[in-house]
mmCIF file of C-alpha atoms in Angstrom:
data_model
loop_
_atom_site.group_PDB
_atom_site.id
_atom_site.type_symbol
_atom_site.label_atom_id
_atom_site.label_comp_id
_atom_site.label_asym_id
_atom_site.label_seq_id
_atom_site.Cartn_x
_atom_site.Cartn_y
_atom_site.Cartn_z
ATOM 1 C CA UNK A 1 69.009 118.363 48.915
ATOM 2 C CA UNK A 2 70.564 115.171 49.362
ATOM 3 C CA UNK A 3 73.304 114.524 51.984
ATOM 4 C CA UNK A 4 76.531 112.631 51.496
ATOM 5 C CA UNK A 5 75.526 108.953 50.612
ATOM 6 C CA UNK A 6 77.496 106.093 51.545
ATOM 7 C CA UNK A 7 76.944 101.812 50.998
ATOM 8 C CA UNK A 8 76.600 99.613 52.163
ATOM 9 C CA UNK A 9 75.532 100.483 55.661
ATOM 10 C CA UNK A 10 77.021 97.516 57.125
ATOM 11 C CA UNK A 11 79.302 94.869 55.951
ATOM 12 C CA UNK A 12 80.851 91.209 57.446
ATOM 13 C CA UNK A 13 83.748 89.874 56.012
ATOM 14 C CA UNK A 14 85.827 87.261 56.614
ATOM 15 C CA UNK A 15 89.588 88.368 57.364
ATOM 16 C CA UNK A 16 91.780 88.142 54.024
ATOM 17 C CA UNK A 17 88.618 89.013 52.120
ATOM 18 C CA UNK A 18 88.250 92.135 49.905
ATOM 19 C CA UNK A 19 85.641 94.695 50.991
ATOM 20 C CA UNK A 20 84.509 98.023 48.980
ATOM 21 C CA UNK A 21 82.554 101.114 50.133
ATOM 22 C CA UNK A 22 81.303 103.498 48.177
ATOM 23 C CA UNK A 23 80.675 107.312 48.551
ATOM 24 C CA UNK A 24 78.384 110.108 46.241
ATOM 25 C CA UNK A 25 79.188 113.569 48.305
ATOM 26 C CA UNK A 26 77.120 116.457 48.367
ATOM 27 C CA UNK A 27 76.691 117.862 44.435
ATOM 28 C CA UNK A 28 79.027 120.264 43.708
ATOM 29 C CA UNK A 29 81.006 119.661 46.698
ATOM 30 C CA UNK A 30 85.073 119.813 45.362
ATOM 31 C CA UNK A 31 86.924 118.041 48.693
ATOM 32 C CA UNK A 32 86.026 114.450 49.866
ATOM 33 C CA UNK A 33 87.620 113.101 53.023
ATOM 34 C CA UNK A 34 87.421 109.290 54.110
ATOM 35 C CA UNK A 35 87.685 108.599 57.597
ATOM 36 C CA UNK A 36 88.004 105.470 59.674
ATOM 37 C CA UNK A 37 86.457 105.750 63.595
ATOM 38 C CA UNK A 38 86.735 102.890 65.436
ATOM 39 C CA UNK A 39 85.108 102.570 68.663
ATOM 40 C CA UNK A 40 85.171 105.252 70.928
ATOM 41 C CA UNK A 41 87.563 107.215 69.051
ATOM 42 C CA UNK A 42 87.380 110.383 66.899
ATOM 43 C CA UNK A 43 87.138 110.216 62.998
ATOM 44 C CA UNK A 44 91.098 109.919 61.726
ATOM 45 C CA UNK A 45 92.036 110.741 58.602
ATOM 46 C CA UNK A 46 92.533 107.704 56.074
ATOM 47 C CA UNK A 47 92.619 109.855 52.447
ATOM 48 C CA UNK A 48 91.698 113.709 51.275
ATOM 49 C CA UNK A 49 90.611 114.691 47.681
ATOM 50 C CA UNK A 50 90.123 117.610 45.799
ATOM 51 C CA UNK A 51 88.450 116.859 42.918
ATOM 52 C CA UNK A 52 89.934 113.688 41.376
ATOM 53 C CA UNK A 53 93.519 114.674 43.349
ATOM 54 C CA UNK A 54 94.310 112.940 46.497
ATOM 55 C CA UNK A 55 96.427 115.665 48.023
ATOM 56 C CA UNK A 56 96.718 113.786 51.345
ATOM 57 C CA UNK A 57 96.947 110.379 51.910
ATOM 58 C CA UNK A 58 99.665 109.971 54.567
ATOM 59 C CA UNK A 59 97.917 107.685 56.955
ATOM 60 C CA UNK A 60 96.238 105.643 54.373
ATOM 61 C CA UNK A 61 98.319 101.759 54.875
ATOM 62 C CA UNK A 62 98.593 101.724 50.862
ATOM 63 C CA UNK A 63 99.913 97.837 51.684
ATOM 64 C CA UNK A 64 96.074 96.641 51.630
ATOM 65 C CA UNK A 65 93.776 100.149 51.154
ATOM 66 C CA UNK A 66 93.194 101.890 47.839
ATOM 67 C CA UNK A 67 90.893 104.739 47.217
ATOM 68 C CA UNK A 68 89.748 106.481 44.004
ATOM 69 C CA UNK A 69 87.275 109.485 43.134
ATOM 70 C CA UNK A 70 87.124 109.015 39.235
ATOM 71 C CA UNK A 71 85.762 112.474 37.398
ATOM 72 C CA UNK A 72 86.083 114.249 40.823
ATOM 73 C CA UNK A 73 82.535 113.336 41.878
ATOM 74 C CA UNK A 74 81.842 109.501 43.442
ATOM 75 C CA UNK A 75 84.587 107.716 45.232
ATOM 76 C CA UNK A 76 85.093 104.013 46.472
ATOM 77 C CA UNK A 77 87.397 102.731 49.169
ATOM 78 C CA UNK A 78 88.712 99.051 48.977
ATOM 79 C CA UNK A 79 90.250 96.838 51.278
ATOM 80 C CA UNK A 80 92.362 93.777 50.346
ATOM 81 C CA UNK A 81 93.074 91.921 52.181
ATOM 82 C CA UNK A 82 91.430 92.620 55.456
ATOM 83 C CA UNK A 83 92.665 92.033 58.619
ATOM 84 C CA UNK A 84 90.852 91.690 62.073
ATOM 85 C CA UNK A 85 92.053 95.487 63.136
ATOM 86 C CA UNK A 86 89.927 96.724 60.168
ATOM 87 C CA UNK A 87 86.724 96.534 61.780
ATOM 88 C CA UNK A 88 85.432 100.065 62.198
ATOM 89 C CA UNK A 89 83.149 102.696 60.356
ATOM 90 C CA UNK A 90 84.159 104.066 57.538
ATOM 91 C CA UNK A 91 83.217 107.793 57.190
ATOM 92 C CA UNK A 92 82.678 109.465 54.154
ATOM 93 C CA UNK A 93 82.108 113.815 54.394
ATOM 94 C CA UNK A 94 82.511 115.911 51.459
ATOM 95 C CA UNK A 95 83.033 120.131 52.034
ATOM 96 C CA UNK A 96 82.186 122.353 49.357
ATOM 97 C CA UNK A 97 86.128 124.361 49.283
ATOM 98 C CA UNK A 98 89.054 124.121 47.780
ATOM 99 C CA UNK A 99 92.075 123.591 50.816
ATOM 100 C CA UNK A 100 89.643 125.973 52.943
ATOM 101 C CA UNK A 101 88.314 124.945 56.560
ATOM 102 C CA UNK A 102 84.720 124.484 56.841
ATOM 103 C CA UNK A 103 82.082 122.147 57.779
ATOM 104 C CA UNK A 104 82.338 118.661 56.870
ATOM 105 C CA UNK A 105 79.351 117.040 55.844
ATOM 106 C CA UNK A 106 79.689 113.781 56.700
ATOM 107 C CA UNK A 107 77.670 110.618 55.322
ATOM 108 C CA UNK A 108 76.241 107.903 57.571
ATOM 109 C CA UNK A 109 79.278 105.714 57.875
ATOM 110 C CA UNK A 110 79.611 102.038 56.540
ATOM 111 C CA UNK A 111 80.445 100.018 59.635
ATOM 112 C CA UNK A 112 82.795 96.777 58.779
ATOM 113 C CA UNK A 113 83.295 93.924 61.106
ATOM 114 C CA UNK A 114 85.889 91.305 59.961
ATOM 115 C CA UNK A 115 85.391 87.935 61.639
ATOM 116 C CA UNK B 1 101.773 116.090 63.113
ATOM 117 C CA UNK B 2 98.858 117.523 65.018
ATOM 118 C CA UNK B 3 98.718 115.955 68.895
ATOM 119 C CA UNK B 4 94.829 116.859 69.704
ATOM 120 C CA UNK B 5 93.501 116.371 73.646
ATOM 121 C CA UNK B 6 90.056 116.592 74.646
ATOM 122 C CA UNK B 7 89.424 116.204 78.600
ATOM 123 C CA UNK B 8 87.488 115.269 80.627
ATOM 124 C CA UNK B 9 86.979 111.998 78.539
ATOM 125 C CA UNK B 10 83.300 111.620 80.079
ATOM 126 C CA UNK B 11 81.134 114.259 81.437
ATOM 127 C CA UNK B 12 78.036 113.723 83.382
ATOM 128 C CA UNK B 13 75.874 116.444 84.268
ATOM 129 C CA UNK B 14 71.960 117.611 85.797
ATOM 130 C CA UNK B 15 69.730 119.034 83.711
ATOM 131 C CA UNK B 16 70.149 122.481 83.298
ATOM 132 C CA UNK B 17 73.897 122.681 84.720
ATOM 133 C CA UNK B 18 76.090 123.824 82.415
ATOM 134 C CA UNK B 19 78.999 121.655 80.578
ATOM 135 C CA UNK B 20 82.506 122.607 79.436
ATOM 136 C CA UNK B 21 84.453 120.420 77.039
ATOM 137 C CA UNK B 22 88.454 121.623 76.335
ATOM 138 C CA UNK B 23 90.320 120.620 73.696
ATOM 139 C CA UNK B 24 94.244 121.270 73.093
ATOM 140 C CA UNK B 25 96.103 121.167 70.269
ATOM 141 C CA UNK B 26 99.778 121.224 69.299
ATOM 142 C CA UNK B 27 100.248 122.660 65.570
ATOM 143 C CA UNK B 28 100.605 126.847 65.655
ATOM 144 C CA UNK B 29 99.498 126.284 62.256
ATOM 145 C CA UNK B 30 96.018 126.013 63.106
ATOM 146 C CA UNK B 31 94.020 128.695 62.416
ATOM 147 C CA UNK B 32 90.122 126.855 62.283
ATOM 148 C CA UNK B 33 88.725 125.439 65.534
ATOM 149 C CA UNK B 34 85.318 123.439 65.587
ATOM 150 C CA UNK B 35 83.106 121.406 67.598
ATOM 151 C CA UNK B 36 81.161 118.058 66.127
ATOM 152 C CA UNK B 37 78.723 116.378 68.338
ATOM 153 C CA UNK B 38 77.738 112.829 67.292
ATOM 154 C CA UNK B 39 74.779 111.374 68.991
ATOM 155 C CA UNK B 40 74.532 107.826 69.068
ATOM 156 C CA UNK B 41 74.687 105.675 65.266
ATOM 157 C CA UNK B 42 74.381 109.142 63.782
ATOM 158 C CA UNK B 43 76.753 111.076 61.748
ATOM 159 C CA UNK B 44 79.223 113.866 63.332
ATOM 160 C CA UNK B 45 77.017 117.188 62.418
ATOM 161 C CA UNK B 46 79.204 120.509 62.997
ATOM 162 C CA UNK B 47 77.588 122.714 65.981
ATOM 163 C CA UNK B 48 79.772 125.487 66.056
ATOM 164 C CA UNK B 49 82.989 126.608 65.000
ATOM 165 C CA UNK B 50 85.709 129.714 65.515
ATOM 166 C CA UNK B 51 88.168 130.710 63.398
ATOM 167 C CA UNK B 52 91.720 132.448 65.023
ATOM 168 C CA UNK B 53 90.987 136.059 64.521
ATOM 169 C CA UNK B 54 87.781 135.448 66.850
ATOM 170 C CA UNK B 55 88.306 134.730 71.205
ATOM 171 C CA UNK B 56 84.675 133.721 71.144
ATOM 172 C CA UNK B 57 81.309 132.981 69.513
ATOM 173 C CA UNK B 58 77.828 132.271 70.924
ATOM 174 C CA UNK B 59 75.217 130.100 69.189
ATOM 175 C CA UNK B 60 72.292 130.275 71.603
ATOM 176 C CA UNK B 61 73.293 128.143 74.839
ATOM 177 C CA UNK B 62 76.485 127.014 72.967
ATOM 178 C CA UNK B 63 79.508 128.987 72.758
ATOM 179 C CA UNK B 64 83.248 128.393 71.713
ATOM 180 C CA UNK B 65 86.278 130.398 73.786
ATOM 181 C CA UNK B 66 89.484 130.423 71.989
ATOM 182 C CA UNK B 67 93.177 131.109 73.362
ATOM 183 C CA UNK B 68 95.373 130.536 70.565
ATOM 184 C CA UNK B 69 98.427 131.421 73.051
ATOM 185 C CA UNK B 70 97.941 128.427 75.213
ATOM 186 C CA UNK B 71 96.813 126.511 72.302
ATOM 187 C CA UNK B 72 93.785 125.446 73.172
ATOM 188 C CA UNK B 73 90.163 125.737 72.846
ATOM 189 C CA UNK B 74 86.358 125.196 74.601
ATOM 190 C CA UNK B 75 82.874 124.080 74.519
ATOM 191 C CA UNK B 76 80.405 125.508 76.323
ATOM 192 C CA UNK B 77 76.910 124.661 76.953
ATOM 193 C CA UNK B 78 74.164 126.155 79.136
ATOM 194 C CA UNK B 79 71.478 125.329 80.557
ATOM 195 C CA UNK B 80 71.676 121.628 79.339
ATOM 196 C CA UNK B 81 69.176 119.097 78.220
ATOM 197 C CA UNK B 82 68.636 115.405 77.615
ATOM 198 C CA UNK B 83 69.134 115.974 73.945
ATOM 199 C CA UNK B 84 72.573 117.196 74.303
ATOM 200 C CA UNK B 85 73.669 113.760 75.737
ATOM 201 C CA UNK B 86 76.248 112.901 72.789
ATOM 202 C CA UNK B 87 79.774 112.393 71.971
ATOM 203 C CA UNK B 88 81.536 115.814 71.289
ATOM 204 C CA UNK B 89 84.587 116.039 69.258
ATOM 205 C CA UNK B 90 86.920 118.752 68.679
ATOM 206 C CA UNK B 91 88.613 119.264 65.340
ATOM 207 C CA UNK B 92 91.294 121.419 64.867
ATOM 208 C CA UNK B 93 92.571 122.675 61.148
ATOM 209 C CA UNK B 94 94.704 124.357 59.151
ATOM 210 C CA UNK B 95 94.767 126.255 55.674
ATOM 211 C CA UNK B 96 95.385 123.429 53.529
ATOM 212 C CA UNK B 97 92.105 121.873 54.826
ATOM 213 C CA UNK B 98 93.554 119.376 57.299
ATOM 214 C CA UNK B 99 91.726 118.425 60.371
ATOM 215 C CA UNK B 100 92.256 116.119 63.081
ATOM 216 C CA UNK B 101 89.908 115.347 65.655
ATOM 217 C CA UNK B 102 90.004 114.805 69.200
ATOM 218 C CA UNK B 103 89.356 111.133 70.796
ATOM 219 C CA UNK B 104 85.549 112.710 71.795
ATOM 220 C CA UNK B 105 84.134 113.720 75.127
ATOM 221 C CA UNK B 106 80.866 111.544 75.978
ATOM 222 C CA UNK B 107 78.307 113.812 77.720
ATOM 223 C CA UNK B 108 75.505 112.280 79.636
ATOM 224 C CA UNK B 109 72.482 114.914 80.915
ATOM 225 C CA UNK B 110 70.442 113.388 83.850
ATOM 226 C CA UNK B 111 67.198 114.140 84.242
#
């Protein structure tokens, strides 16, 4: 079975450009987290979905991020305009409950540097 | 919100000594406690995990202790090995699904 899939793998930007990353979590997996972990940090939180429904999005900066999971299934994360303090890897991990506390299966992270 | 510590920051062990990782949390609301280890350009991958109505679990020469009245948790390994050489990070989280992880503990196993 596949894992959680994320692209692109890697990305350079220029600062003020728009960036997108896309995510296709585990089939029939209902939650979908994205998290941002910059370097030598832990994973933090940016957005949580279940199904289409973002029930927490607190410490996504809605100024320049927006996230979507259209039909509760693949979701994309855009930046726009990025800044410098962007750069990080963007993780992507689906679970297969509903507002239960499991295992996060996390995808292989699309790392962002913004020159 | 949830404050999460993990100490020691680093940990450098021999081979075959055994490693302990703790990890405090704040929120009394937290009820699901586990341990992510991320090796180098890889994904986190969940190694083993304890829910509040459990002190303690063993997964071969891993276990997780639990003391939900001082709030925090631990990560134990025996008998370690190169291959455990990896960032560890705690995750605390609560009913409605909401986890926050720790800043990581790097663990390097000498030969």
């Amino acid at each position: 079975e596949a894992g959680v899939v994320q692209s692109p793998r890697y990305k350079i930007i220029e600062k003020k450009q728009p960036v997108a990353f896309w995510c296709n979590p585990i089939s029939g997996h209902n939650t979908l987290y994205w998290y941002r972990q910059n370097l030598g940090q832990g994973p933090e939180l940016l957005i949580r979905y279940e199904n289409e429904e973002a029930v927490d999005d607190s410490q996504l900066p809605k100024d320049r991020f927006s996230a979507e999971r259209l039909k509760g299934v693949d979701s994309t994360l855009k930046i726009q305009p990025a800044e410098l303090g962007d750069s990080a890897v963007y993780l992507c991990a689906s679970s297969p409950g509903l507002a239960a506390t499991g295992e996060l299966f996390f995808g292989e992270g699309s790392r962002l540097t913004v020159l | 919100g949830e404050n999460v510590e993990q100490h020691p920051s680093t940990l450098s062990v021999q081979e075959g000594d055994s490693a302990v990782i703790k990890c405090t949390y704040s929120d009394s609301a937290s009820n699901y406690f586990p341990w992510y280890k991320q090796e180098l350009g890889k994904r986190p991958q969940l190694i083993i995990d304890i829910r509040s109505n459990v002190g303690e679990k063993k997964d071969q020469r891993i276990a997780v202790t639990l003391n939900k009245t001082a709030k925090h948790f631990s990560l134990h390994i025996t008998e370690t090995q190169p291959e455990d050489s990896a960032v560890y990070f705690c995750g605390p989280g609560d009913s409605w699904g909401k986890l926050q992880f720790g800043a990581g503990t790097q663990v390097v196993v000498t030969p």
